[in-house]
Short mmCIF file of C-alpha atoms in Angstrom, two decimals:
data_model
loop_
_atom_site.label_atom_id
_atom_site.label_comp_id
_atom_site.label_asym_id
_atom_site.label_seq_id
_atom_site.Cartn_x
_atom_site.Cartn_y
_atom_site.Cartn_z
CA MET A 1 -51.51 121.07 11.02
CA THR A 2 -52.79 117.74 12.38
CA ARG A 3 -53.76 116.53 8.91
CA ALA A 4 -50.31 117.35 7.53
CA ALA A 5 -48.66 115.61 10.49
CA TRP A 6 -50.84 112.50 10.09
CA LEU A 7 -50.13 112.21 6.36
CA TYR A 8 -46.39 112.64 6.83
CA TYR A 9 -45.66 110.74 10.06
CA VAL A 10 -48.40 108.10 10.13
CA ALA A 11 -49.32 107.47 6.50
CA GLY A 12 -45.70 107.84 5.38
CA VAL A 13 -46.50 110.30 2.59
CA ASN A 14 -43.53 112.51 1.71
CA GLN A 15 -43.74 116.30 1.96
CA GLU A 16 -44.24 116.88 -1.74
CA ALA A 17 -47.14 114.41 -1.93
CA THR A 18 -48.63 115.83 1.28
CA ALA A 19 -48.50 119.31 -0.22
CA GLN A 20 -50.31 118.10 -3.36
CA ARG A 21 -53.05 116.35 -1.38
CA MET A 22 -53.65 119.41 0.78
CA GLY A 23 -53.33 121.95 -2.03
CA LEU A 24 -50.44 123.71 -0.27
CA SER A 25 -46.86 124.51 -1.14
CA ARG A 26 -44.11 122.19 0.10
CA ALA A 27 -42.64 125.06 2.13
CA ARG A 28 -45.98 125.53 3.86
CA VAL A 29 -46.21 121.82 4.70
CA ASN A 30 -42.66 121.89 6.10
CA LYS A 31 -43.62 124.82 8.33
CA LEU A 32 -46.79 123.04 9.51
CA LEU A 33 -44.79 119.95 10.44
CA GLY A 34 -42.38 122.09 12.46
CA GLN A 35 -45.27 123.76 14.26
CA ALA A 36 -46.84 120.37 14.96
CA ARG A 37 -43.65 119.24 16.71
CA ASP A 38 -43.28 122.51 18.62
CA SER A 39 -46.89 122.50 19.81
CA GLY A 40 -46.83 118.89 21.00
CA ILE A 41 -49.28 117.55 18.41
CA VAL A 42 -46.37 115.40 17.27
CA SER A 43 -44.06 113.81 19.83
CA ILE A 44 -41.10 111.76 18.73
CA THR A 45 -39.62 108.93 20.80
CA ILE A 46 -36.48 106.98 19.96
CA ASN A 47 -36.07 103.33 20.90
CA ASP A 48 -32.75 103.07 22.73
CA ARG A 49 -32.28 99.55 21.40
CA ASP A 50 -31.81 100.99 17.92
CA LEU A 51 -29.26 103.63 18.90
CA GLY A 52 -26.32 101.30 18.54
CA LEU A 53 -23.37 102.72 20.46
CA LEU A 54 -24.41 106.36 20.21
CA HIS A 55 -24.30 106.78 24.00
CA GLU A 56 -20.79 105.34 24.17
CA GLU A 57 -19.60 107.42 21.21
CA GLU A 58 -20.86 110.64 22.78
CA ALA A 59 -19.37 109.80 26.17
CA ILE A 60 -15.96 109.14 24.62
CA LYS A 61 -16.15 112.29 22.49
CA GLN A 62 -16.98 114.45 25.48
CA GLU A 63 -14.37 112.91 27.78
CA PHE A 64 -11.46 113.34 25.39
CA GLY A 65 -12.58 116.42 23.43
CA LEU A 66 -12.78 114.56 20.11
CA ASP A 67 -14.30 115.84 16.89
CA PHE A 68 -15.77 112.41 16.21
CA CYS A 69 -15.84 108.81 17.41
CA ILE A 70 -16.70 106.03 14.97
CA THR A 71 -17.51 102.58 16.37
CA THR A 72 -17.95 99.28 14.58
CA ASP A 73 -20.66 96.79 15.53
CA PRO A 74 -19.81 94.98 18.79
CA LEU A 75 -19.02 91.28 18.38
CA GLY A 76 -19.86 90.33 21.97
CA PHE A 77 -16.73 89.37 23.90
CA ASP A 78 -18.41 88.81 27.27
CA GLY A 79 -18.27 85.17 28.28
CA ILE A 80 -15.90 84.22 25.46
CA ASP A 81 -13.00 81.95 26.43
CA THR A 82 -9.39 83.02 25.96
CA GLU A 83 -8.82 80.89 22.87
CA HIS A 84 -11.72 82.43 20.96
CA LYS A 85 -10.93 85.94 22.21
CA ALA A 86 -7.74 85.87 20.13
CA THR A 87 -9.81 85.16 17.03
CA LEU A 88 -12.34 87.85 17.84
CA ASP A 89 -9.50 90.26 18.58
CA ALA A 90 -8.27 89.73 15.03
CA LEU A 91 -11.78 90.36 13.72
CA SER A 92 -11.88 93.62 15.68
CA LEU A 93 -8.66 94.77 14.00
CA LYS A 94 -10.12 94.00 10.58
CA ALA A 95 -13.39 95.77 11.40
CA VAL A 96 -11.55 98.91 12.51
CA GLY A 97 -9.30 98.72 9.45
CA THR A 98 -12.34 98.55 7.19
CA ALA A 99 -14.02 101.48 8.97
CA GLY A 100 -10.77 103.40 8.67
CA ALA A 101 -10.65 102.73 4.93
CA ILE A 102 -14.16 104.11 4.51
CA PHE A 103 -13.21 107.20 6.52
CA LEU A 104 -10.03 107.73 4.48
CA ARG A 105 -11.83 107.24 1.17
CA ASN A 106 -14.44 109.84 2.12
CA TYR A 107 -11.75 112.23 3.37
CA ILE A 108 -9.71 112.07 0.18
CA THR A 109 -12.84 112.41 -1.93
CA GLU A 110 -13.47 115.76 -0.24
CA ASN A 111 -9.75 116.63 -0.16
CA PRO A 112 -8.23 115.11 -3.33
CA LYS A 113 -4.85 116.83 -2.81
CA ALA A 114 -4.53 115.76 0.82
CA ILE A 115 -1.23 114.83 2.44
CA VAL A 116 -1.90 111.78 4.62
CA GLY A 117 0.58 110.66 7.26
CA THR A 118 0.44 107.04 8.41
CA GLY A 119 1.87 105.08 11.28
CA TRP A 120 2.26 101.32 11.33
CA GLY A 121 0.59 98.18 12.61
CA ARG A 122 -1.86 95.45 11.68
CA THR A 123 -4.87 97.76 11.72
CA LEU A 124 -3.32 100.20 9.24
CA ALA A 125 -2.11 97.30 7.11
CA HIS A 126 -5.69 96.06 6.86
CA LEU A 127 -6.89 99.60 6.07
CA SER A 128 -4.45 99.79 3.15
CA ARG A 129 -5.86 96.55 1.72
CA GLN A 130 -9.45 97.79 1.95
CA ILE A 131 -9.06 101.02 0.00
CA SER A 132 -8.28 99.45 -3.39
CA GLY A 133 -10.30 100.41 -6.46
CA THR A 134 -10.03 104.15 -5.84
CA ASN A 135 -8.37 106.81 -7.97
CA PHE A 136 -6.79 109.77 -6.19
CA PRO A 137 -3.66 110.61 -8.22
CA ASN A 138 -3.12 113.92 -6.41
CA ALA A 139 -3.09 112.44 -2.92
CA ARG A 140 0.23 112.00 -1.13
CA PHE A 141 1.00 109.47 1.58
CA ILE A 142 3.95 109.82 3.95
CA SER A 143 5.14 107.61 6.80
CA LEU A 144 5.22 109.31 10.19
CA MET A 145 8.11 107.19 11.46
CA GLY A 146 11.17 105.29 10.37
CA SER A 147 10.82 101.78 8.99
CA LEU A 148 11.26 98.42 10.67
CA THR A 149 14.21 96.19 9.89
CA ALA A 150 12.05 93.33 8.60
CA ASN A 151 9.60 93.46 5.71
CA SER A 152 5.97 92.90 6.67
CA SER A 153 2.59 94.21 5.62
CA PHE A 154 2.42 96.44 8.71
CA ASN A 155 5.81 98.09 8.15
CA PRO A 156 5.37 101.88 7.71
CA PHE A 157 7.06 101.68 4.29
CA GLU A 158 4.74 98.89 3.16
CA VAL A 159 1.63 100.70 4.44
CA VAL A 160 2.53 103.85 2.50
CA GLN A 161 3.35 101.92 -0.66
CA ALA A 162 0.10 99.96 -0.47
CA LEU A 163 -1.96 103.14 -0.08
CA ALA A 164 -0.17 104.87 -2.94
CA GLN A 165 -0.61 101.85 -5.21
CA ALA A 166 -4.28 101.42 -4.30
CA THR A 167 -5.16 105.07 -4.93
CA GLY A 168 -2.76 105.98 -7.72
CA GLY A 169 -1.27 108.64 -5.45
CA GLU A 170 2.33 109.26 -4.41
CA GLY A 171 4.09 107.56 -1.53
CA TYR A 172 6.96 108.91 0.57
CA PHE A 173 8.80 107.40 3.52
CA LEU A 174 11.53 108.21 6.00
CA PRO A 175 14.65 106.36 4.75
CA VAL A 176 15.88 105.62 8.26
CA PRO A 177 15.34 102.91 10.90
CA PHE A 178 12.56 103.33 13.43
CA ILE A 179 15.03 103.13 16.31
CA ALA A 180 18.60 104.46 15.98
CA ASP A 181 21.55 102.78 17.69
CA SER A 182 22.39 105.86 19.78
CA PRO A 183 21.25 109.46 20.32
CA GLU A 184 24.29 110.57 18.33
CA ASP A 185 23.33 108.35 15.40
CA ARG A 186 19.80 109.69 15.55
CA ASN A 187 21.03 113.29 15.37
CA VAL A 188 23.13 112.47 12.33
CA LEU A 189 20.28 110.68 10.55
CA ILE A 190 17.62 113.37 11.04
CA THR A 191 19.91 116.10 9.71
CA GLN A 192 20.38 114.37 6.35
CA ARG A 193 18.62 116.16 3.49
CA ALA A 194 17.11 112.87 2.29
CA VAL A 195 15.45 112.59 5.71
CA MET A 196 14.61 116.23 6.37
CA ARG A 197 12.49 116.57 3.22
CA PRO A 198 10.05 113.73 3.92
CA MET A 199 10.07 114.62 7.64
CA ASN A 200 8.96 118.17 6.81
CA LEU A 201 6.25 116.74 4.55
CA ALA A 202 5.06 114.50 7.39
CA LYS A 203 4.93 117.43 9.79
CA THR A 204 2.69 119.37 7.39
CA ALA A 205 0.25 116.50 6.71
CA ASP A 206 -3.45 117.31 6.55
CA LEU A 207 -4.44 114.02 8.16
CA ALA A 208 -2.51 111.56 10.33
CA LEU A 209 -3.65 107.96 10.84
CA ILE A 210 -2.06 106.27 13.83
CA SER A 211 -2.62 103.02 15.70
CA VAL A 212 -2.18 102.00 19.32
CA GLY A 213 0.10 99.44 20.92
CA GLU A 214 -0.11 97.84 24.32
CA LEU A 215 3.07 97.21 26.31
CA THR A 216 2.87 93.45 26.73
CA GLU A 217 4.81 90.44 25.46
CA SER A 218 2.22 90.06 22.70
CA SER A 219 2.60 93.65 21.46
CA LEU A 220 3.86 94.18 17.94
CA LEU A 221 6.90 96.11 19.19
CA ARG A 222 7.96 93.12 21.25
CA GLN A 223 7.07 90.49 18.66
CA GLN A 224 9.11 92.31 16.02
CA GLY A 225 12.07 92.55 18.37
CA MET A 226 12.03 96.35 18.31
CA ILE A 227 12.20 96.48 22.10
CA SER A 228 13.80 94.02 24.49
CA ASN A 229 12.39 92.43 27.63
CA LYS A 230 14.54 94.87 29.58
CA ASP A 231 13.03 97.82 27.67
CA LEU A 232 9.53 96.49 28.31
CA ASP A 233 10.14 96.13 32.05
CA GLU A 234 11.71 99.59 32.29
CA LEU A 235 8.86 101.22 30.41
CA ARG A 236 6.32 99.56 32.68
CA GLU A 237 8.25 100.61 35.78
CA ALA A 238 8.23 104.18 34.44
CA GLY A 239 4.43 103.96 34.22
CA ALA A 240 3.96 103.41 30.48
CA VAL A 241 0.85 101.47 29.43
CA GLY A 242 0.68 102.15 25.68
CA ASP A 243 2.45 103.60 22.69
CA THR A 244 1.98 105.03 19.23
CA ASN A 245 4.80 105.75 16.76
CA GLY A 246 7.42 105.31 19.46
CA LEU A 247 5.72 107.66 21.91
CA PHE A 248 5.07 105.95 25.25
CA PHE A 249 2.19 107.10 27.45
CA SER A 250 1.28 106.79 31.11
CA ARG A 251 -2.31 106.18 32.23
CA GLU A 252 -2.69 109.93 32.67
CA GLY A 253 -1.65 110.61 29.08
CA HIS A 254 1.85 111.92 29.82
CA ILE A 255 4.88 111.02 27.72
CA VAL A 256 7.08 108.65 29.71
CA ASP A 257 10.76 109.51 29.81
CA HIS A 258 12.87 106.60 28.60
CA THR A 259 16.01 106.05 26.55
CA LEU A 260 13.91 104.83 23.62
CA THR A 261 12.34 108.27 23.26
CA GLN A 262 15.82 109.57 22.44
CA LEU A 263 16.33 106.89 19.80
CA THR A 264 13.07 106.66 17.87
CA ILE A 265 12.78 108.62 14.64
CA GLY A 266 9.37 110.00 13.77
CA VAL A 267 6.92 112.86 14.05
CA GLY A 268 6.55 114.01 17.65
CA ILE A 269 3.47 114.75 19.70
CA ALA A 270 3.70 118.54 19.19
CA ASP A 271 3.45 118.08 15.42
CA LEU A 272 0.73 115.44 15.67
CA ALA A 273 -1.29 117.92 17.73
CA LYS A 274 -1.21 120.37 14.80
CA ILE A 275 -2.44 117.73 12.34
CA ARG A 276 -5.90 116.20 12.18
CA THR A 277 -4.76 113.04 13.94
CA VAL A 278 -7.09 110.03 13.97
CA LEU A 279 -6.44 107.03 16.21
CA LEU A 280 -7.44 103.53 15.08
CA ALA A 281 -7.89 101.09 17.98
CA GLY A 282 -9.00 97.48 17.71
CA GLY A 283 -9.11 94.79 20.39
CA LEU A 284 -10.07 94.70 24.06
CA ARG A 285 -6.45 94.23 25.16
CA LYS A 286 -5.72 97.74 23.88
CA VAL A 287 -8.40 99.59 25.85
CA ALA A 288 -6.06 100.85 28.59
CA ALA A 289 -3.46 101.92 26.02
CA THR A 290 -6.15 103.64 23.95
CA GLU A 291 -7.36 105.61 26.96
CA ALA A 292 -3.79 106.63 27.80
CA ILE A 293 -3.15 107.99 24.31
CA LEU A 294 -6.48 109.81 24.21
CA ARG A 295 -5.64 111.49 27.53
CA GLY A 296 -2.64 112.98 25.74
CA ARG A 297 -5.19 115.32 24.10
CA PHE A 298 -3.55 115.44 20.66
CA VAL A 299 -5.97 113.05 18.92
CA ARG A 300 -8.98 114.60 17.15
CA GLY A 301 -10.83 111.50 16.02
CA LEU A 302 -11.20 107.88 17.10
CA ILE A 303 -12.17 104.78 15.11
CA ILE A 304 -12.65 101.87 17.52
CA ASP A 305 -14.34 98.47 17.62
CA GLY A 306 -17.68 98.33 19.39
CA ASP A 307 -16.64 96.02 22.21
CA SER A 308 -13.66 98.20 23.12
CA ALA A 309 -15.83 101.32 22.91
CA LYS A 310 -18.23 99.83 25.44
CA ARG A 311 -15.38 98.87 27.76
CA LEU A 312 -13.75 102.30 27.40
CA ALA A 313 -17.04 104.08 28.14
CA GLU A 314 -17.45 101.95 31.28
CA ARG A 315 -14.01 103.07 32.49
CA LEU A 316 -15.15 106.70 32.24
CA VAL A 317 -18.06 106.30 34.66
#
């Protein structure tokens, strides 16, 4: 037992070579190595410095009941001045987008006929640019929300089209605005057959990729003019700290009641809870919003930058 353990763990000889040297079968060597660990002849220690963010990932998974938490390498925001933080924030978005592309590529490889619902935002736009060079003609991509009024790479329509083009799959979108002019207009729009068909497809997606927004003047919703200063103030007064796909969340993870919730057109939280929903979060300024959405308990997986993961884990202590 000790000889087998020494050859394998110290000398670095693989099990097959160890078996040959000792004149035993590989199965016998494998059993001896297991017995060596169980008996204490072999003790294994792990250097915490090489664990990366495993502690943070596990803490976040346990707190929010996630199936998985994927973190990128931390860039080190502590002590960085405000000017450079904006640059590093952009790098965090790109890092999360790249990690999301790897996750999506692996998912579609295992599920080539998958229906993938997507939200909007800079992180998802970067994800769509990182998944090129793949071939998944049977995959279908569908936007989870109406489109913005202005063309941009992070528009839901553009994200879906980019993913479909990059993979050779099919792209579908909701042919309606993200925010209707009135509740009555919204009711008319969502009852149109041209809208009901893609909406039903979105509600039956196998995977949903969503991003997180923070309710500040620098948020994408505000920059794109989708909400007014008055809307922003009212949402904050109602306790909202973050949003995804037009759903506004309080710190406790509850949907905040506001007029906008009666105007936005997209897949609701009840349907997202039935789908394998994965949240992509990049940037320290989105930590509070990320926590709020996760407390909603409808997200199953999280892909987050390392610096934000560390900050989020600290908030859980």
